[in-house]
PDB file of C-alpha atoms in Angstrom:
ATOM      1  CA  MET A1449      -0.117  -0.147  -0.036  1.00  0.00           C
ATOM      2  CA  LYS A1450       1.373   3.591  -1.161  1.00  0.00           C
ATOM      3  CA  ASP A1451      -0.088   6.780   0.734  1.00  0.00           C
ATOM      4  CA  THR A1452       1.147  10.042   1.928  1.00  0.00           C
ATOM      5  CA  ALA A1453       1.151  11.464   5.585  1.00  0.00           C
ATOM      6  CA  ILE A1454      -0.230  14.980   5.306  1.00  0.00           C
ATOM      7  CA  GLY A1455      -1.224  15.603   8.892  1.00  0.00           C
ATOM      8  CA  GLY A1456      -0.732  14.729  12.613  1.00  0.00           C
ATOM      9  CA  LYS A1457      -2.048  15.390  16.065  1.00  0.00           C
ATOM     10  CA  LYS A1458      -1.312  14.599  19.584  1.00  0.00           C
ATOM     11  CA  VAL A1459      -3.881  12.466  21.448  1.00  0.00           C
ATOM     12  CA  GLU A1460      -4.188  11.195  24.586  1.00  0.00           C
ATOM     13  CA  ASP A1461      -2.528   7.951  24.363  1.00  0.00           C
ATOM     14  CA  GLY A1462      -0.164   8.949  21.552  1.00  0.00           C
ATOM     15  CA  PHE A1463      -0.401  10.309  18.365  1.00  0.00           C
ATOM     16  CA  THR A1464      -2.719  10.103  15.083  1.00  0.00           C
ATOM     17  CA  ILE A1465      -1.353  10.457  11.562  1.00  0.00           C
ATOM     18  CA  THR A1466      -3.701  11.042   8.720  1.00  0.00           C
ATOM     19  CA  THR A1467      -2.887  10.471   5.208  1.00  0.00           C
ATOM     20  CA  LEU A1468      -3.804  11.839   1.518  1.00  0.00           C
ATOM     21  CA  SER A1469      -6.241   8.851   1.045  1.00  0.00           C
ATOM     22  CA  GLY A1470      -8.285   9.818   4.484  1.00  0.00           C
ATOM     23  CA  LYS A1471      -6.685   6.764   6.469  1.00  0.00           C
ATOM     24  CA  GLU A1472      -5.819   7.293  10.009  1.00  0.00           C
ATOM     25  CA  PHE A1473      -2.832   5.559  11.733  1.00  0.00           C
ATOM     26  CA  HIS A1474      -2.454   5.431  15.790  1.00  0.00           C
ATOM     27  CA  ALA A1475       0.846   5.336  17.552  1.00  0.00           C
ATOM     28  CA  LYS A1476       2.217   5.629  20.891  1.00  0.00           C
ATOM     29  CA  LYS A1477       5.487   7.064  19.606  1.00  0.00           C
ATOM     30  CA  LEU A1478       6.676   8.601  16.435  1.00  0.00           C
ATOM     31  CA  ILE A1479       9.658   8.756  14.259  1.00  0.00           C
ATOM     32  CA  PHE A1480      10.337  11.077  11.326  1.00  0.00           C
ATOM     33  CA  ALA A1481      12.989  10.112   8.881  1.00  0.00           C
ATOM     34  CA  THR A1482      11.461  12.324   6.380  1.00  0.00           C
ATOM     35  CA  GLY A1483      14.297  14.096   5.090  1.00  0.00           C
ATOM     36  CA  ILE A1484      14.711  17.699   3.364  1.00  0.00           C
ATOM     37  CA  LYS A1485      14.217  19.222   0.197  1.00  0.00           C
ATOM     38  CA  ASP A1486      17.106  21.487  -1.319  1.00  0.00           C
ATOM     39  CA  THR A1487      15.952  24.794  -3.033  1.00  0.00           C
ATOM     40  CA  MET A1488      17.278  24.991  -6.440  1.00  0.00           C
ATOM     41  CA  PRO A1489      18.158  28.463  -7.746  1.00  0.00           C
ATOM     42  CA  ASP A1490      16.703  29.866 -10.642  1.00  0.00           C
ATOM     43  CA  ILE A1491      19.763  29.255 -12.884  1.00  0.00           C
ATOM     44  CA  LYS A1492      19.556  27.058 -16.320  1.00  0.00           C
ATOM     45  CA  GLY A1493      21.192  23.964 -16.235  1.00  0.00           C
ATOM     46  CA  PHE A1494      21.574  23.742 -12.471  1.00  0.00           C
ATOM     47  CA  ALA A1495      19.134  21.061 -11.412  1.00  0.00           C
ATOM     48  CA  GLU A1496      20.573  18.909 -14.362  1.00  0.00           C
ATOM     49  CA  CYS A1497      24.079  19.213 -12.733  1.00  0.00           C
ATOM     50  CA  TRP A1498      22.940  18.913  -9.324  1.00  0.00           C
ATOM     51  CA  GLY A1499      24.683  15.689  -7.427  1.00  0.00           C
ATOM     52  CA  ILE A1500      26.873  14.988 -10.639  1.00  0.00           C
ATOM     53  CA  SER A1501      29.325  18.383 -10.865  1.00  0.00           C
ATOM     54  CA  VAL A1502      27.057  20.515  -9.004  1.00  0.00           C
ATOM     55  CA  VAL A1503      27.719  19.412  -5.712  1.00  0.00           C
ATOM     56  CA  HIS A1504      27.063  20.450  -1.811  1.00  0.00           C
ATOM     57  CA  CYS A1505      30.031  19.067   0.285  1.00  0.00           C
ATOM     58  CA  PRO A1506      33.918  18.641   0.137  1.00  0.00           C
ATOM     59  CA  TYR A1507      33.832  15.691   2.210  1.00  0.00           C
ATOM     60  CA  CYS A1508      31.252  13.718   0.184  1.00  0.00           C
ATOM     61  CA  HIS A1509      32.762  14.929  -3.525  1.00  0.00           C
ATOM     62  CA  GLY A1510      36.116  16.620  -2.876  1.00  0.00           C
ATOM     63  CA  TYR A1511      38.304  13.651  -3.454  1.00  0.00           C
ATOM     64  CA  GLU A1512      36.851  13.073  -7.014  1.00  0.00           C
ATOM     65  CA  PHE A1513      37.351  16.661  -7.866  1.00  0.00           C
ATOM     66  CA  ARG A1514      40.456  17.370  -6.196  1.00  0.00           C
ATOM     67  CA  GLY A1515      42.967  19.701  -8.687  1.00  0.00           C
ATOM     68  CA  LYS A1516      40.031  20.681 -10.867  1.00  0.00           C
ATOM     69  CA  ASN A1517      39.001  24.031 -11.873  1.00  0.00           C
ATOM     70  CA  THR A1518      36.506  24.924  -9.157  1.00  0.00           C
ATOM     71  CA  ALA A1519      33.936  27.441  -8.515  1.00  0.00           C
ATOM     72  CA  ILE A1520      32.020  28.043  -5.070  1.00  0.00           C
ATOM     73  CA  LEU A1521      28.452  29.575  -5.274  1.00  0.00           C
ATOM     74  CA  ALA A1522      27.857  31.098  -1.825  1.00  0.00           C
ATOM     75  CA  ASN A1523      28.428  34.234  -0.289  1.00  0.00           C
ATOM     76  CA  GLY A1524      29.283  35.556   3.299  1.00  0.00           C
ATOM     77  CA  ALA A1525      30.345  33.127   6.023  1.00  0.00           C
ATOM     78  CA  ARG A1526      29.203  30.167   4.126  1.00  0.00           C
ATOM     79  CA  GLY A1527      31.328  31.031   1.206  1.00  0.00           C
ATOM     80  CA  VAL A1528      34.223  31.318   3.409  1.00  0.00           C
ATOM     81  CA  HIS A1529      33.727  28.317   5.179  1.00  0.00           C
ATOM     82  CA  LEU A1530      33.527  26.179   1.938  1.00  0.00           C
ATOM     83  CA  ALA A1531      36.448  28.018   0.685  1.00  0.00           C
ATOM     84  CA  SER A1532      38.453  27.170   3.617  1.00  0.00           C
ATOM     85  CA  MET A1533      37.833  23.458   2.882  1.00  0.00           C
ATOM     86  CA  VAL A1534      37.855  23.253  -0.769  1.00  0.00           C
ATOM     87  CA  ASN A1535      40.998  25.427  -0.987  1.00  0.00           C
ATOM     88  CA  ASN A1536      42.828  22.267   0.616  1.00  0.00           C
ATOM     89  CA  LEU A1537      41.768  20.018  -2.628  1.00  0.00           C
ATOM     90  CA  THR A1538      42.808  22.637  -5.376  1.00  0.00           C
ATOM     91  CA  ASP A1539      44.593  25.744  -6.024  1.00  0.00           C
ATOM     92  CA  LYS A1540      42.134  26.570  -9.170  1.00  0.00           C
ATOM     93  CA  LEU A1541      39.145  28.048  -6.920  1.00  0.00           C
ATOM     94  CA  THR A1542      36.954  31.158  -7.514  1.00  0.00           C
ATOM     95  CA  LEU A1543      33.995  32.426  -5.392  1.00  0.00           C
ATOM     96  CA  LEU A1544      30.747  33.274  -7.044  1.00  0.00           C
ATOM     97  CA  THR A1545      28.456  35.400  -4.811  1.00  0.00           C
ATOM     98  CA  ASN A1546      25.998  35.748  -7.238  1.00  0.00           C
ATOM     99  CA  THR A1547      25.424  39.169  -5.988  1.00  0.00           C
ATOM    100  CA  ARG A1548      27.327  41.905  -3.913  1.00  0.00           C
ATOM    101  CA  ALA A1549      29.673  40.219  -1.946  1.00  0.00           C
ATOM    102  CA  ASP A1550      29.070  40.040   1.762  1.00  0.00           C
ATOM    103  CA  PHE A1551      32.409  39.164   3.451  1.00  0.00           C
ATOM    104  CA  THR A1552      34.138  41.091   6.368  1.00  0.00           C
ATOM    105  CA  GLU A1553      37.424  42.948   6.091  1.00  0.00           C
ATOM    106  CA  ASP A1554      39.148  40.012   7.363  1.00  0.00           C
ATOM    107  CA  GLN A1555      37.542  37.613   5.082  1.00  0.00           C
ATOM    108  CA  THR A1556      38.457  39.688   2.128  1.00  0.00           C
ATOM    109  CA  ILE A1557      41.769  40.108   2.778  1.00  0.00           C
ATOM    110  CA  LYS A1558      42.085  36.369   3.423  1.00  0.00           C
ATOM    111  CA  LEU A1559      40.688  35.436   0.161  1.00  0.00           C
ATOM    112  CA  LYS A1560      42.635  38.122  -1.627  1.00  0.00           C
ATOM    113  CA  HIS A1561      45.913  36.661  -0.012  1.00  0.00           C
ATOM    114  CA  LEU A1562      45.256  33.009  -1.156  1.00  0.00           C
ATOM    115  CA  ASN A1563      44.360  34.226  -4.583  1.00  0.00           C
ATOM    116  CA  ILE A1564      40.714  33.173  -4.695  1.00  0.00           C
ATOM    117  CA  PRO A1565      38.999  35.551  -7.013  1.00  0.00           C
ATOM    118  CA  ILE A1566      35.734  36.954  -6.410  1.00  0.00           C
ATOM    119  CA  ILE A1567      33.038  37.299  -8.916  1.00  0.00           C
ATOM    120  CA  GLU A1568      29.847  39.363  -7.749  1.00  0.00           C
ATOM    121  CA  THR A1569      28.055  39.263 -11.280  1.00  0.00           C
ATOM    122  CA  ALA A1570      24.875  37.015 -11.100  1.00  0.00           C
ATOM    123  CA  VAL A1571      24.861  33.798 -12.824  1.00  0.00           C
ATOM    124  CA  THR A1572      22.280  32.953 -15.437  1.00  0.00           C
ATOM    125  CA  GLU A1573      23.371  29.356 -16.664  1.00  0.00           C
ATOM    126  CA  ILE A1574      25.437  26.536 -16.306  1.00  0.00           C
ATOM    127  CA  GLU A1575      26.413  24.872 -19.495  1.00  0.00           C
ATOM    128  CA  HIS A1576      27.273  21.255 -19.452  1.00  0.00           C
ATOM    129  CA  LYS A1577      27.205  17.913 -21.048  1.00  0.00           C
ATOM    130  CA  ASN A1578      25.212  15.148 -19.259  1.00  0.00           C
ATOM    131  CA  GLY A1579      25.191  16.920 -16.222  1.00  0.00           C
ATOM    132  CA  SER A1580      28.924  17.529 -16.066  1.00  0.00           C
ATOM    133  CA  VAL A1581      29.793  21.374 -15.742  1.00  0.00           C
ATOM    134  CA  THR A1582      31.347  22.956 -18.921  1.00  0.00           C
ATOM    135  CA  SER A1583      31.432  26.576 -18.139  1.00  0.00           C
ATOM    136  CA  VAL A1584      29.303  29.204 -16.182  1.00  0.00           C
ATOM    137  CA  ILE A1585      27.426  32.064 -17.874  1.00  0.00           C
ATOM    138  CA  PHE A1586      27.017  35.326 -16.392  1.00  0.00           C
ATOM    139  CA  SER A1587      24.339  38.155 -16.589  1.00  0.00           C
ATOM    140  CA  ASP A1588      26.730  40.266 -18.432  1.00  0.00           C
ATOM    141  CA  GLY A1589      27.143  37.494 -21.036  1.00  0.00           C
ATOM    142  CA  ILE A1590      30.653  36.555 -20.013  1.00  0.00           C
ATOM    143  CA  SER A1591      31.331  32.718 -19.773  1.00  0.00           C
ATOM    144  CA  ARG A1592      34.094  31.171 -17.651  1.00  0.00           C
ATOM    145  CA  SER A1593      35.126  27.750 -17.772  1.00  0.00           C
ATOM    146  CA  PHE A1594      34.865  25.364 -14.876  1.00  0.00           C
ATOM    147  CA  ASP A1595      34.901  21.557 -13.965  1.00  0.00           C
ATOM    148  CA  VAL A1596      33.000  21.676 -10.845  1.00  0.00           C
ATOM    149  CA  LEU A1597      30.886  23.953  -9.040  1.00  0.00           C
ATOM    150  CA  TYR A1598      30.303  23.787  -5.085  1.00  0.00           C
ATOM    151  CA  ALA A1599      26.853  25.327  -4.190  1.00  0.00           C
ATOM    152  CA  ALA A1600      25.331  26.330  -0.721  1.00  0.00           C
ATOM    153  CA  LEU A1601      21.511  25.570  -1.041  1.00  0.00           C
ATOM    154  CA  PRO A1602      18.745  26.676   1.034  1.00  0.00           C
ATOM    155  CA  PHE A1603      16.445  23.709   2.238  1.00  0.00           C
ATOM    156  CA  THR A1604      12.743  23.167   3.481  1.00  0.00           C
ATOM    157  CA  GLN A1605      11.597  20.014   5.448  1.00  0.00           C
ATOM    158  CA  HIS A1606      10.069  17.413   3.217  1.00  0.00           C
ATOM    159  CA  SER A1607       7.356  16.893   5.941  1.00  0.00           C
ATOM    160  CA  GLY A1608       5.534  19.691   7.877  1.00  0.00           C
ATOM    161  CA  ILE A1609       4.107  17.382  10.181  1.00  0.00           C
ATOM    162  CA  PRO A1610       6.620  17.628  12.902  1.00  0.00           C
ATOM    163  CA  ALA A1611       6.445  21.487  12.915  1.00  0.00           C
ATOM    164  CA  SER A1612       2.441  21.283  12.878  1.00  0.00           C
ATOM    165  CA  LEU A1613       3.114  18.883  16.190  1.00  0.00           C
ATOM    166  CA  GLY A1614       5.267  21.791  17.536  1.00  0.00           C
ATOM    167  CA  CYS A1615       8.784  20.155  17.237  1.00  0.00           C
ATOM    168  CA  GLU A1616      11.146  22.857  17.537  1.00  0.00           C
ATOM    169  CA  ARG A1617      13.933  23.713  15.102  1.00  0.00           C
ATOM    170  CA  THR A1618      17.495  24.848  15.003  1.00  0.00           C
ATOM    171  CA  ASP A1619      18.236  28.312  13.381  1.00  0.00           C
ATOM    172  CA  VAL A1620      18.961  26.955  10.108  1.00  0.00           C
ATOM    173  CA  GLY A1621      15.693  24.819   9.980  1.00  0.00           C
ATOM    174  CA  TYR A1622      16.862  21.109  11.062  1.00  0.00           C
ATOM    175  CA  ILE A1623      14.510  19.460  13.740  1.00  0.00           C
ATOM    176  CA  LYS A1624      15.967  20.013  17.001  1.00  0.00           C
ATOM    177  CA  VAL A1625      17.111  16.760  18.627  1.00  0.00           C
ATOM    178  CA  THR A1626      19.133  15.179  21.513  1.00  0.00           C
ATOM    179  CA  PRO A1627      21.877  12.760  21.341  1.00  0.00           C
ATOM    180  CA  LEU A1628      19.186  10.049  21.570  1.00  0.00           C
ATOM    181  CA  GLN A1629      17.360  11.723  18.545  1.00  0.00           C
ATOM    182  CA  GLU A1630      14.444  13.031  20.838  1.00  0.00           C
ATOM    183  CA  THR A1631      12.646  16.075  19.384  1.00  0.00           C
ATOM    184  CA  SER A1632      11.277  18.610  21.949  1.00  0.00           C
ATOM    185  CA  LEU A1633       7.849  16.931  21.826  1.00  0.00           C
ATOM    186  CA  ASP A1634       7.871  13.886  24.298  1.00  0.00           C
ATOM    187  CA  GLY A1635       7.400  10.785  22.073  1.00  0.00           C
ATOM    188  CA  VAL A1636       8.506  12.079  19.093  1.00  0.00           C
ATOM    189  CA  TYR A1637      11.942  11.246  17.346  1.00  0.00           C
ATOM    190  CA  ALA A1638      13.657  12.445  14.275  1.00  0.00           C
ATOM    191  CA  CYS A1639      16.696  10.878  12.243  1.00  0.00           C
ATOM    192  CA  GLY A1640      18.714  11.341   9.041  1.00  0.00           C
ATOM    193  CA  ASP A1641      18.797  14.383   7.117  1.00  0.00           C
ATOM    194  CA  ASN A1642      15.754  16.302   8.547  1.00  0.00           C
ATOM    195  CA  SER A1643      18.008  16.581  11.938  1.00  0.00           C
ATOM    196  CA  ASN A1644      21.551  16.530  11.035  1.00  0.00           C
ATOM    197  CA  MET A1645      23.302  18.789   8.569  1.00  0.00           C
ATOM    198  CA  MET A1646      26.190  15.796   7.946  1.00  0.00           C
ATOM    199  CA  ARG A1647      24.716  14.522   4.945  1.00  0.00           C
ATOM    200  CA  SER A1648      25.629  10.413   4.423  1.00  0.00           C
ATOM    201  CA  VAL A1649      23.874   7.201   4.459  1.00  0.00           C
ATOM    202  CA  ALA A1650      26.264   6.030   7.394  1.00  0.00           C
ATOM    203  CA  LEU A1651      24.972   8.762   9.526  1.00  0.00           C
ATOM    204  CA  ALA A1652      21.480   8.870   8.574  1.00  0.00           C
ATOM    205  CA  VAL A1653      21.305   4.755   9.468  1.00  0.00           C
ATOM    206  CA  SER A1654      23.203   5.440  12.741  1.00  0.00           C
ATOM    207  CA  SER A1655      20.747   8.105  13.879  1.00  0.00           C
ATOM    208  CA  GLY A1656      17.750   5.895  12.897  1.00  0.00           C
ATOM    209  CA  ASN A1657      19.086   2.802  14.567  1.00  0.00           C
ATOM    210  CA  VAL A1658      19.504   4.957  17.755  1.00  0.00           C
ATOM    211  CA  ALA A1659      16.141   6.269  17.491  1.00  0.00           C
ATOM    212  CA  GLY A1660      14.678   2.973  16.836  1.00  0.00           C
ATOM    213  CA  ALA A1661      16.669   1.319  19.936  1.00  0.00           C
ATOM    214  CA  VAL A1662      15.605   4.271  22.242  1.00  0.00           C
ATOM    215  CA  ILE A1663      12.023   3.897  21.240  1.00  0.00           C
ATOM    216  CA  ASN A1664      11.731   0.002  21.740  1.00  0.00           C
ATOM    217  CA  GLY A1665      13.280   0.661  25.059  1.00  0.00           C
ATOM    218  CA  LYS A1666      10.861   3.057  25.977  1.00  0.00           C
ATOM    219  CA  LEU A1667       7.779   1.007  24.728  1.00  0.00           C
ATOM    220  CA  VAL A1668       9.332  -1.948  26.426  1.00  0.00           C
ATOM    221  CA  GLU A1669       9.272  -0.297  29.876  1.00  0.00           C
ATOM    222  CA  GLU A1670       6.142   1.432  29.703  1.00  0.00           C
ATOM    223  CA  ASN A1671       4.431  -2.060  28.760  1.00  0.00           C
ATOM    224  CA  PHE A1672       6.451  -3.718  31.610  1.00  0.00           C
ATOM    225  CA  TRP A1673       5.144  -1.056  34.281  1.00  0.00           C
ATOM    226  CA  MET A1674       1.546  -0.580  32.751  1.00  0.00           C
TER     227      MET A1674
END
């Protein structure tokens, strides 16, 4: 059976989840392993390259693109953070702020010292071959060749149910959890990308394992003492 969870509410003995087809499911505890959705910028060719040669993380993709002609599409503190990591992987690095640069004086001096150019002109298109970046085209018509583009994208939670139940979020939008994957709402847990900025299968599985074990322990204890 396939269905989509669209709503949830707290009830006296647990939680009720409603689905798109109108069904209701009841549970004493909830685990949200719902992930997040990246918000793609309005740049032609960007989505087609996402995850192939337009990437988000030097830890995930950096080794494969080491030494390549690299661009970073980010501004401010996030741009400097990415530059500090990618700078260890290549000496051919350019920062694309896509608007007026928003760096502190110290950050600007450091980037200049490291010979990392800053281009403030808006990006309008990414030229590619089957998802592999060949060049970036700017709003002034100038094209520059690159092999890879790192991008810091905003995201939204894939499911709005945790927020509707009252689960707190971090300042950047992740579901706030304890080391045991507990949310701010008793009986509700979250795991995977929805509550952890370190996107990896290993960490998602690990956090899910923790959440499952903790919930099982809670249910066993409650059943024993009921």
